[in-house]
Coordinates of C-alpha atoms in Angstrom, one line a residue:
M358 CA -14.0 8.8 14.8
D359 CA -11.6 11.3 15.9
H360 CA -8.6 9.4 14.3
F361 CA -7.7 9.1 10.8
V362 CA -7.3 4.8 10.5
E363 CA -8.9 3.1 13.8
F364 CA -9.3 -0.5 14.4
E365 CA -11.8 -1.4 17.0
D366 CA -11.6 -4.7 18.6
V367 CA -11.1 -6.4 15.1
C368 CA -10.7 -10.0 14.9
K369 CA -9.8 -12.4 11.6
Y370 CA -10.0 -16.4 12.3
Y371 CA -9.2 -18.8 9.7
Q372 CA -10.3 -22.5 10.0
T373 CA -7.6 -25.3 9.3
G374 CA -9.3 -28.9 10.0
S375 CA -10.7 -28.6 13.2
V376 CA -8.4 -25.6 14.6
K377 CA -9.8 -22.3 15.0
I378 CA -6.3 -20.0 14.4
A379 CA -7.1 -16.1 15.5
A380 CA -4.7 -14.3 12.6
A381 CA -6.0 -10.8 14.5
D382 CA -7.1 -11.2 18.1
H383 CA -9.2 -8.3 19.3
M384 CA -7.1 -6.0 17.6
N385 CA -6.8 -2.5 18.5
F386 CA -5.0 0.9 17.5
Y387 CA -5.4 4.2 15.4
V388 CA -3.3 6.3 13.3
D389 CA -3.7 9.5 13.1
K390 CA -3.7 11.4 9.5
G391 CA -0.1 12.6 8.6
E392 CA 1.4 9.8 10.6
F393 CA 4.3 7.4 9.3
C394 CA 3.4 4.3 11.5
I395 CA 5.9 1.2 11.4
I396 CA 4.2 -2.1 12.4
V397 CA 6.9 -4.6 13.6
G398 CA 6.4 -8.2 14.2
P399 CA 8.0 -11.5 13.4
S400 CA 6.4 -13.6 10.5
G401 CA 3.1 -15.0 11.4
A402 CA 2.5 -12.0 13.7
G403 CA -0.7 -11.3 11.7
K404 CA 0.9 -7.8 10.0
T405 CA -0.1 -8.4 6.7
T406 CA -3.7 -9.3 7.9
L407 CA -3.7 -6.6 9.4
L408 CA -2.7 -4.6 6.2
N409 CA -5.4 -6.5 3.9
I410 CA -8.1 -5.7 6.5
L411 CA -7.3 -1.8 5.9
G412 CA -6.8 -2.0 2.3
G413 CA -10.2 -3.7 2.1
M414 CA -8.6 -6.9 0.2
D415 CA -10.1 -8.9 3.4
S416 CA -12.7 -8.1 5.7
C417 CA -12.6 -9.0 9.6
D418 CA -14.7 -11.5 11.7
E419 CA -15.7 -9.2 14.2
G420 CA -15.3 -5.4 14.8
H421 CA -14.9 -2.5 13.5
V422 CA -11.9 -0.9 11.2
W423 CA -12.5 2.8 10.1
L424 CA -11.0 5.3 7.9
D425 CA -11.4 8.9 7.9
G426 CA -14.6 8.7 9.8
R427 CA -16.1 5.6 7.5
D428 CA -16.6 1.8 8.8
V429 CA -15.0 0.0 6.1
S430 CA -15.5 -3.0 7.8
R431 CA -19.5 -2.5 7.0
F432 CA -18.3 -1.5 3.3
S433 CA -20.6 -3.4 0.7
E434 CA -18.2 -5.3 -2.1
K435 CA -19.1 -2.2 -5.0
A436 CA -17.8 0.1 -2.1
L437 CA -14.9 -1.8 -1.2
T438 CA -14.2 -1.5 -5.2
T439 CA -14.3 2.1 -4.9
Y440 CA -12.7 2.5 -1.5
R441 CA -9.2 0.4 -2.9
R442 CA -9.3 2.4 -6.2
Y443 CA -9.5 5.9 -4.9
D444 CA -8.4 6.2 -0.8
V445 CA -5.6 3.3 -0.6
G446 CA -1.9 2.8 -2.6
F447 CA -0.6 -0.3 -1.8
V448 CA 3.2 -1.0 -1.7
F449 CA 4.0 -4.9 -2.2
Q450 CA 7.1 -6.7 -1.0
F451 CA 7.4 -8.9 -4.1
Y452 CA 6.2 -5.5 -6.4
N453 CA 3.5 -6.8 -7.9
L454 CA 4.4 -5.6 -11.6
V455 CA 2.9 -6.5 -14.6
Q456 CA 5.9 -8.3 -16.9
N457 CA 5.1 -7.6 -20.2
L458 CA 4.6 -4.2 -19.5
T459 CA 6.4 -1.2 -19.3
A460 CA 7.4 0.9 -16.1
L461 CA 4.9 3.6 -17.6
E462 CA 2.0 1.3 -18.6
N463 CA 2.5 -0.4 -15.0
V464 CA 2.2 2.8 -13.4
E465 CA -0.8 3.8 -15.8
L466 CA -3.2 0.6 -14.8
P467 CA -5.0 1.9 -11.4
L468 CA -5.2 5.1 -13.6
I469 CA -7.2 3.0 -16.4
Y470 CA -9.6 1.6 -13.6
R471 CA -10.3 5.0 -12.4
N472 CA -11.6 6.0 -16.2
V473 CA -8.8 8.8 -16.1
P474 CA -8.8 10.0 -20.0
A475 CA -5.4 8.9 -21.7
A476 CA -3.4 12.1 -21.6
E477 CA -4.1 12.7 -17.8
R478 CA -3.1 9.3 -17.5
K479 CA 0.4 9.4 -18.5
R480 CA 1.0 12.8 -17.5
L481 CA 0.0 11.4 -13.8
S482 CA 2.1 8.1 -14.3
E483 CA 4.8 10.1 -15.3
E484 CA 5.2 12.3 -12.6
S485 CA 5.2 10.1 -10.2
L486 CA 8.0 8.0 -11.7
K487 CA 9.8 11.4 -11.9
R488 CA 9.2 11.9 -8.3
V489 CA 11.4 8.3 -7.5
G490 CA 13.8 8.8 -10.0
L491 CA 13.1 6.9 -12.7
E492 CA 12.2 9.6 -15.7
K493 CA 15.2 7.3 -17.9
R494 CA 13.6 3.8 -17.3
M495 CA 9.5 4.6 -18.0
D496 CA 9.9 2.5 -21.4
H497 CA 12.0 -0.4 -19.2
K498 CA 9.9 -3.1 -18.2
P499 CA 10.3 -5.2 -15.3
T500 CA 13.2 -7.7 -16.6
E501 CA 15.3 -4.8 -17.5
M502 CA 15.4 -3.5 -13.7
S503 CA 16.8 -4.2 -10.6
G504 CA 14.6 -5.0 -7.9
G505 CA 15.0 -1.4 -6.1
Q506 CA 14.3 -0.1 -9.4
Q507 CA 11.0 -2.4 -9.9
Q508 CA 10.2 -1.4 -6.3
R509 CA 9.9 2.2 -7.3
V510 CA 7.4 1.8 -10.4
A511 CA 4.9 -0.4 -7.4
I512 CA 5.7 3.2 -5.2
A513 CA 5.3 5.3 -8.5
R514 CA 2.0 3.4 -9.1
A515 CA 0.6 3.9 -5.4
L516 CA 1.2 7.7 -6.1
A517 CA -0.4 8.2 -9.1
A518 CA -4.0 8.2 -8.0
A519 CA -3.3 10.7 -5.3
P520 CA -4.4 8.4 -2.3
P521 CA -4.5 9.6 1.0
L522 CA -3.1 6.5 2.6
I523 CA 0.0 4.5 1.6
L524 CA 0.5 0.8 2.9
A525 CA 3.5 -0.6 2.5
D526 CA 3.8 -4.6 3.2
E527 CA 7.6 -5.8 3.8
P528 CA 9.0 -2.4 0.8
T529 CA 12.1 -3.4 1.4
G530 CA 12.0 -7.5 2.4
N531 CA 13.9 -8.2 -1.0
L532 CA 16.2 -5.5 -1.3
D533 CA 20.1 -5.1 -0.5
S534 CA 20.8 -2.8 1.7
K535 CA 21.5 0.4 -0.2
S536 CA 18.1 -0.2 -2.3
S537 CA 16.5 -0.7 1.1
R538 CA 17.6 2.8 2.2
E539 CA 17.1 4.5 -1.2
I540 CA 13.0 3.3 -0.5
M541 CA 12.6 4.3 2.8
D542 CA 14.1 7.9 1.7
I543 CA 11.1 7.7 -0.8
L544 CA 8.6 6.8 1.9
R545 CA 10.0 9.6 4.4
K546 CA 9.6 12.1 1.8
L547 CA 6.3 11.1 1.0
H548 CA 5.1 11.7 4.8
T549 CA 6.7 14.8 4.9
E550 CA 4.7 16.0 2.2
G551 CA 1.5 14.6 3.6
R552 CA 0.5 11.6 3.2
T553 CA -0.3 9.1 5.9
V554 CA 2.1 5.8 5.7
I555 CA 1.7 2.4 7.2
L556 CA 4.7 0.0 7.1
I557 CA 4.8 -3.6 8.2
T558 CA 8.3 -5.2 8.7
H559 CA 10.0 -7.9 10.5
D560 CA 13.4 -6.2 10.6
D561 CA 14.0 -3.6 13.4
K562 CA 17.2 -1.6 11.4
I563 CA 14.2 -0.5 8.9
A564 CA 11.7 0.4 12.0

């Protein structure tokens, strides 16, 4: 494959009673390395399905999904686990933070799964939180932070393991306009630093 990300005739079906619903219907597209790709569409258009398949959290029923020349759609469960840990950083609409952990501890979680030693884990997590402007909030838990701050923690968590691909699923969906601009500024900066970013949204203004 010549492209960093490529979907080749990807189909995903769901069965509801006797009705077969196509969440992805022969989807074809590609993204080159270092691009910032924004996918826009209304709710129910299949945007999250696309991101979940690319992120290795769901499988396609037909077609192929390629990342950097590797056919992700043919990975074993073990290979998918490794892929999620090392190749992809996720940013979700609802943050998905662990409520009883501090910001620093939340960012450290994926590094624990990568078996990063404790001292290095702490250093990487602190650096990631500083990059998103939360150096003074590292010891705060999610309930002690605003929505925008929680989303910054989520971005720091995605960054800590230095994955080549960032997937953002409606990252500004729960934020006010000021916080939305701040989050988009952070994602744009990551792009200028060479990260490939794919963001999905239903908001034309964000696009």
